[in-house]
Short mmCIF file of C-alpha atoms in Angstrom, two decimals:
data_model
loop_
_atom_site.label_atom_id
_atom_site.label_comp_id
_atom_site.label_asym_id
_atom_site.label_seq_id
_atom_site.Cartn_x
_atom_site.Cartn_y
_atom_site.Cartn_z
CA UNK T 1 -6.56 -11.88 -9.95
CA UNK T 2 -3.83 -13.84 -11.66
CA UNK T 3 -2.18 -11.48 -14.13
CA UNK T 4 1.42 -10.55 -13.32
CA UNK T 5 1.37 -7.48 -15.58
CA UNK T 6 0.20 -4.28 -13.85
CA UNK T 7 -0.18 -2.67 -17.29
CA UNK T 8 -2.59 -5.35 -18.48
CA UNK T 9 -4.26 -5.35 -15.07
CA UNK T 10 -4.92 -1.60 -15.29
CA UNK T 11 -6.57 -1.99 -18.70
CA UNK T 12 -8.73 -4.84 -17.43
CA UNK T 13 -9.79 -2.78 -14.40
CA UNK T 14 -10.80 0.15 -16.63
CA UNK T 15 -12.89 -2.14 -18.83
CA UNK T 16 -14.52 -3.79 -15.82
CA UNK T 17 -15.34 -0.36 -14.39
CA UNK T 18 -17.13 0.59 -17.60
CA UNK T 19 -19.14 -2.65 -17.58
CA UNK T 20 -20.05 -2.10 -13.92
CA UNK T 21 -21.28 1.45 -14.53
CA UNK T 22 -23.24 0.42 -17.63
CA UNK T 23 -25.02 -2.46 -15.87
CA UNK T 24 -25.80 -0.27 -12.85
CA UNK T 25 -27.36 2.38 -15.09
CA UNK T 26 -29.36 0.08 -17.37
CA UNK T 27 -31.18 -1.53 -14.45
CA UNK T 28 -33.04 1.74 -13.85
CA UNK T 29 -34.48 1.59 -17.37
CA UNK T 30 -36.06 -1.85 -16.95
CA UNK T 31 -37.75 -2.09 -13.54
CA UNK T 32 -39.00 -5.51 -12.52
CA UNK T 33 -36.60 -7.36 -14.83
CA UNK T 34 -33.49 -9.47 -14.27
CA UNK T 35 -31.40 -6.45 -15.28
CA UNK T 36 -32.99 -4.40 -12.53
CA UNK T 37 -32.25 -7.14 -9.99
CA UNK T 38 -28.62 -7.34 -11.12
CA UNK T 39 -28.33 -3.59 -10.80
CA UNK T 40 -29.78 -3.72 -7.28
CA UNK T 41 -27.28 -6.39 -6.21
CA UNK T 42 -24.39 -4.35 -7.57
CA UNK T 43 -25.58 -1.41 -5.51
CA UNK T 44 -25.53 -3.51 -2.35
CA UNK T 45 -21.82 -4.12 -2.86
CA UNK T 46 -21.04 -0.42 -2.58
CA UNK T 47 -19.50 1.98 -5.07
CA UNK T 48 -16.76 0.99 -7.46
CA UNK T 49 -13.33 1.60 -5.91
CA UNK T 50 -11.75 4.96 -6.59
CA UNK T 51 -9.27 5.25 -9.41
CA UNK T 52 -6.18 6.36 -7.50
CA UNK T 53 -3.53 5.58 -10.09
CA UNK T 54 -2.71 9.27 -10.59
CA UNK T 55 -2.78 10.14 -6.87
CA UNK T 56 0.47 10.93 -5.02
CA UNK T 57 1.98 8.12 -2.96
CA UNK T 58 3.50 8.60 0.50
CA UNK T 59 5.63 5.88 2.10
CA UNK T 60 5.94 5.95 5.89
CA UNK T 61 8.98 3.80 6.66
CA UNK T 62 9.67 5.16 10.11
CA UNK T 63 9.83 1.85 11.98
CA UNK T 64 13.06 0.45 10.55
CA UNK T 65 15.31 0.54 7.48
CA UNK T 66 15.95 -3.08 6.59
CA UNK T 67 16.22 -5.15 3.42
CA UNK T 68 12.45 -5.28 3.04
CA UNK T 69 12.23 -1.49 3.11
CA UNK T 70 15.08 -1.17 0.61
CA UNK T 71 13.29 -3.52 -1.76
CA UNK T 72 9.88 -1.85 -1.47
CA UNK T 73 11.21 1.71 -1.81
CA UNK T 74 13.24 0.69 -4.87
CA UNK T 75 10.15 -0.93 -6.40
CA UNK T 76 8.05 2.17 -5.74
CA UNK T 77 10.74 4.42 -7.21
CA UNK T 78 10.86 2.43 -10.43
CA UNK T 79 7.22 1.38 -10.82
CA UNK T 80 5.12 4.16 -9.28
CA UNK T 81 5.61 7.50 -11.06
CA UNK T 82 3.40 9.18 -8.45
CA UNK T 83 5.75 8.42 -5.54
CA UNK T 84 6.11 11.81 -3.87
CA UNK T 85 7.42 11.34 -0.33
CA UNK T 86 9.39 8.80 1.71
CA UNK T 87 9.54 9.28 5.48
CA UNK T 88 12.14 7.31 7.44
CA UNK T 89 13.20 7.02 11.06
CA UNK T 90 16.71 8.46 11.26
CA UNK T 91 19.45 10.22 9.32
CA UNK T 92 21.33 7.07 8.16
CA UNK T 93 18.05 5.75 6.73
CA UNK T 94 17.41 9.10 5.06
CA UNK T 95 20.82 9.02 3.39
CA UNK T 96 20.29 5.43 2.26
CA UNK T 97 16.85 6.22 0.85
CA UNK T 98 18.20 9.28 -0.96
CA UNK T 99 20.93 7.22 -2.63
CA UNK T 100 18.40 4.58 -3.63
CA UNK T 101 15.99 7.10 -5.15
CA UNK T 102 18.73 9.06 -6.93
CA UNK T 103 20.04 5.80 -8.38
CA UNK T 104 16.57 5.15 -9.81
CA UNK T 105 16.43 8.61 -11.38
CA UNK T 106 13.93 9.94 -8.82
CA UNK T 107 15.69 13.03 -7.49
CA UNK T 108 12.32 14.82 -7.30
CA UNK T 109 11.00 12.51 -4.55
CA UNK T 110 11.21 14.10 -1.09
CA UNK T 111 12.92 12.12 1.69
CA UNK T 112 12.69 13.18 5.34
CA UNK T 113 13.52 11.71 8.73
CA UNK T 114 11.60 12.60 11.87
CA UNK T 115 9.83 15.68 10.47
CA UNK T 116 8.61 17.99 13.24
CA UNK T 117 5.46 18.74 11.24
CA UNK T 118 4.24 15.74 9.24
CA UNK T 119 1.30 17.64 7.75
CA UNK T 120 3.46 20.37 6.26
CA UNK T 121 5.83 17.85 4.70
CA UNK T 122 2.96 15.88 3.16
CA UNK T 123 1.26 19.00 1.80
CA UNK T 124 4.52 20.27 0.33
CA UNK T 125 5.33 16.97 -1.37
CA UNK T 126 1.82 16.06 -2.54
CA UNK T 127 0.28 19.42 -3.23
CA UNK T 128 -2.61 21.19 -1.57
CA UNK T 129 -5.25 20.88 -4.27
CA UNK T 130 -7.49 18.56 -2.29
CA UNK T 131 -6.82 15.46 -4.44
CA UNK T 132 -6.63 12.04 -2.74
CA UNK T 133 -3.28 10.90 -1.35
CA UNK T 134 -2.22 7.27 -1.08
CA UNK T 135 -0.42 6.57 2.20
CA UNK T 136 1.27 3.23 2.84
CA UNK T 137 2.87 2.43 6.15
CA UNK T 138 5.65 -0.11 6.63
CA UNK T 139 5.21 -0.23 10.40
CA UNK T 140 3.12 1.18 13.21
CA UNK T 141 0.79 4.09 12.40
CA UNK T 142 2.39 6.60 14.77
CA UNK T 143 2.83 9.41 12.24
CA UNK T 144 -0.58 8.72 10.76
CA UNK T 145 -2.20 9.05 14.18
CA UNK T 146 -0.39 12.36 14.74
CA UNK T 147 -1.59 13.68 11.39
CA UNK T 148 -5.19 12.65 12.12
CA UNK T 149 -5.11 14.52 15.43
CA UNK T 150 -3.44 17.69 14.16
CA UNK T 151 -4.70 18.06 10.60
CA UNK T 152 -8.18 16.56 10.10
CA UNK T 153 -8.59 18.23 6.70
CA UNK T 154 -5.50 16.47 5.36
CA UNK T 155 -6.53 13.18 7.00
CA UNK T 156 -9.74 13.36 4.99
CA UNK T 157 -7.67 13.10 1.80
CA UNK T 158 -5.73 9.99 2.82
CA UNK T 159 -6.33 6.51 1.44
CA UNK T 160 -4.29 4.42 3.85
CA UNK T 161 -2.78 0.95 3.55
CA UNK T 162 -1.61 -0.27 6.95
CA UNK T 163 0.02 -3.56 8.03
CA UNK T 164 -2.25 -5.24 10.54
CA UNK T 165 0.57 -6.34 12.83
CA UNK T 166 0.54 -9.42 15.01
CA UNK T 167 2.68 -8.43 17.98
CA UNK T 168 2.39 -6.03 20.89
CA UNK T 169 2.39 -2.45 19.64
CA UNK T 170 4.79 0.13 21.01
CA UNK T 171 1.91 2.60 20.95
CA UNK T 172 -1.52 0.91 21.13
CA UNK T 173 -3.20 4.31 21.21
CA UNK T 174 -2.07 5.03 17.63
CA UNK T 175 -3.97 2.11 16.14
CA UNK T 176 -7.07 3.05 18.13
CA UNK T 177 -6.81 6.65 16.90
CA UNK T 178 -6.67 5.45 13.30
CA UNK T 179 -9.59 3.04 13.57
CA UNK T 180 -11.67 5.60 15.46
CA UNK T 181 -11.02 8.11 12.66
CA UNK T 182 -12.40 5.62 10.13
CA UNK T 183 -15.41 4.92 12.33
CA UNK T 184 -16.21 8.65 12.56
CA UNK T 185 -15.52 9.38 8.88
CA UNK T 186 -12.45 11.51 9.56
CA UNK T 187 -10.11 9.22 7.57
CA UNK T 188 -11.14 8.70 3.95
CA UNK T 189 -10.16 5.03 3.70
CA UNK T 190 -8.19 2.38 5.57
CA UNK T 191 -7.17 -0.97 4.12
CA UNK T 192 -5.29 -3.49 6.24
CA UNK T 193 -2.82 -6.05 4.97
CA UNK T 194 -1.29 -9.18 6.46
CA UNK T 195 2.34 -8.85 5.43
CA UNK T 196 3.67 -12.26 6.44
CA UNK T 197 2.81 -15.77 5.20
CA UNK T 198 0.77 -17.90 7.54
CA UNK T 199 2.97 -20.96 6.98
CA UNK T 200 6.59 -21.58 6.11
CA UNK T 201 7.65 -23.89 3.31
CA UNK T 202 10.17 -24.42 0.50
CA UNK T 203 8.40 -22.03 -1.87
CA UNK T 204 8.26 -19.19 0.68
CA UNK T 205 11.85 -19.78 1.76
CA UNK T 206 12.99 -19.63 -1.87
CA UNK T 207 11.07 -16.40 -2.46
CA UNK T 208 12.67 -14.86 0.63
CA UNK T 209 16.15 -15.83 -0.53
CA UNK T 210 15.54 -14.31 -3.93
CA UNK T 211 14.17 -11.13 -2.38
CA UNK T 212 17.14 -10.86 0.00
CA UNK T 213 19.55 -11.18 -2.92
CA UNK T 214 17.76 -8.32 -4.67
CA UNK T 215 17.91 -6.15 -1.54
CA UNK T 216 21.62 -6.86 -1.03
CA UNK T 217 22.34 -5.90 -4.65
CA UNK T 218 20.55 -2.60 -4.11
CA UNK T 219 22.22 -1.80 -0.76
CA UNK T 220 24.95 -4.09 0.58
CA UNK T 221 25.17 -2.16 3.86
CA UNK T 222 21.64 -2.90 5.04
CA UNK T 223 21.01 -5.01 8.15
CA UNK T 224 20.14 -8.56 7.08
CA UNK T 225 19.32 -9.96 10.52
CA UNK T 226 15.59 -10.46 9.83
CA UNK T 227 15.23 -12.33 6.51
CA UNK T 228 11.71 -13.51 7.40
CA UNK T 229 10.40 -9.96 6.93
CA UNK T 230 12.13 -9.20 3.63
CA UNK T 231 8.88 -9.27 1.61
CA UNK T 232 6.59 -7.61 4.16
CA UNK T 233 6.94 -4.04 2.89
CA UNK T 234 6.55 -5.12 -0.74
CA UNK T 235 3.26 -6.79 0.18
CA UNK T 236 2.03 -3.52 1.72
CA UNK T 237 3.18 -1.57 -1.34
CA UNK T 238 1.41 -4.01 -3.68
CA UNK T 239 -1.83 -3.54 -1.76
CA UNK T 240 -1.49 0.24 -1.77
CA UNK T 241 -1.08 0.50 -5.55
CA UNK T 242 -3.55 -2.33 -6.23
CA UNK T 243 -1.20 -4.75 -7.93
CA UNK T 244 -2.58 -8.22 -8.66
CA UNK T 245 -0.61 -10.09 -6.02
CA UNK T 246 -2.89 -9.37 -3.06
CA UNK T 247 -6.18 -11.16 -2.39
CA UNK T 248 -8.73 -9.11 -0.44
CA UNK T 249 -11.86 -9.66 1.62
CA UNK T 250 -13.97 -7.55 3.94
CA UNK T 251 -14.12 -8.20 7.68
CA UNK T 252 -15.17 -6.50 10.88
CA UNK T 253 -12.18 -4.87 12.53
CA UNK T 254 -11.26 -3.91 16.07
CA UNK T 255 -8.04 -3.04 17.91
CA UNK T 256 -7.13 -5.47 20.68
CA UNK T 257 -5.62 -4.64 24.07
CA UNK T 258 -2.08 -4.79 22.67
CA UNK T 259 -2.77 -2.35 19.85
CA UNK T 260 -3.04 -4.87 17.00
CA UNK T 261 -5.80 -4.78 14.38
CA UNK T 262 -7.94 -7.91 14.59
CA UNK T 263 -10.53 -9.39 12.23
CA UNK T 264 -13.90 -10.58 13.44
CA UNK T 265 -17.63 -10.39 12.91
CA UNK T 266 -18.00 -7.10 14.78
CA UNK T 267 -16.35 -3.73 14.42
CA UNK T 268 -15.63 -1.46 11.46
CA UNK T 269 -15.96 -3.19 8.08
CA UNK T 270 -12.59 -2.87 6.31
CA UNK T 271 -10.81 -4.53 3.43
CA UNK T 272 -8.09 -6.98 4.48
CA UNK T 273 -5.41 -8.13 2.04
CA UNK T 274 -2.95 -11.02 2.01
CA UNK T 275 -0.60 -12.71 -0.44
CA UNK T 276 -1.13 -16.43 -0.95
CA UNK T 277 1.53 -17.03 -3.60
CA UNK T 278 4.80 -15.11 -3.25
CA UNK T 279 6.53 -16.25 -6.44
CA UNK T 280 4.60 -13.87 -8.77
CA UNK T 281 5.41 -10.96 -6.45
CA UNK T 282 9.12 -11.83 -6.44
CA UNK T 283 9.15 -12.16 -10.23
CA UNK T 284 7.65 -8.68 -10.50
CA UNK T 285 10.15 -7.26 -8.01
CA UNK T 286 13.01 -8.85 -9.94
CA UNK T 287 11.84 -7.33 -13.19
CA UNK T 288 11.32 -3.91 -11.67
CA UNK T 289 14.28 -3.41 -9.35
CA UNK T 290 17.08 -5.66 -10.60
CA UNK T 291 20.10 -3.33 -10.80
CA UNK T 292 21.07 -4.72 -14.22
CA UNK T 293 17.71 -3.65 -15.63
CA UNK T 294 17.95 -1.11 -18.43
CA UNK T 295 14.93 0.78 -17.12
CA UNK T 296 15.97 3.47 -14.68
CA UNK T 297 12.84 5.58 -14.89
CA UNK T 298 9.43 4.61 -13.47
CA UNK T 299 7.46 1.88 -15.20
CA UNK T 300 4.40 3.75 -16.46
CA UNK T 301 2.43 0.53 -16.46
CA UNK T 302 1.37 0.79 -12.79
#
């Protein structure tokens, strides 16, 4: 996908969905024809992805509150009307997130740090009607693993976007719990995303500098010691809300001995996402979160 407009992208997706459903249905009317063969091939690719645009969004930002988290939470506040809950790791992060959300006109979004009962917080913020819930993590899946173990009914409603990670995990068991839940059908969906570029270069460095400037304008007190990760959380957010900046492919997935998700030929078949070109993402972030922007309420064009 190449469009940088989520509004136009959403319209295109709706039209493509209608074409997909029509072609799938018409194949049944003409057995033995090219239409029937096309319909059969579509069926082999699986069902059309769920339309989750109206589903509540939960952000799990427990790992750290850095410039990348500031940028992604601000983008979600302004561009995702369905943002319902932000979970952070400590009280200073909770206060910072609350200021950020209030400044974006999102006083209704719940912010918590270290909730003793994750399930209750999620149900309270997202409702208990049984509808799907989008869950995007900005770090390790510790809270997600706890929820899977203690509230399987709620886990069955989650559509999770999780950074794959590339370093030793602080809790390898959490990643294994999550993947095992997918394997056994106890977690509705898990998509993995590679949140860092494979190679450095002038274009990536420029995008990082622009993103850091945006984050500093939003919160000049945030720790800026890790500029390389300033876009990581925005990549995960983009994947979670299906913006057109993330390329995806399916791959077998396992958890290695250090608790990192790994792609391969074997294992659970999951969707993996990555950003190849960061400039379109940064342009979107600039338009959405720039403090001078006249739009303080969510962009309904998600």
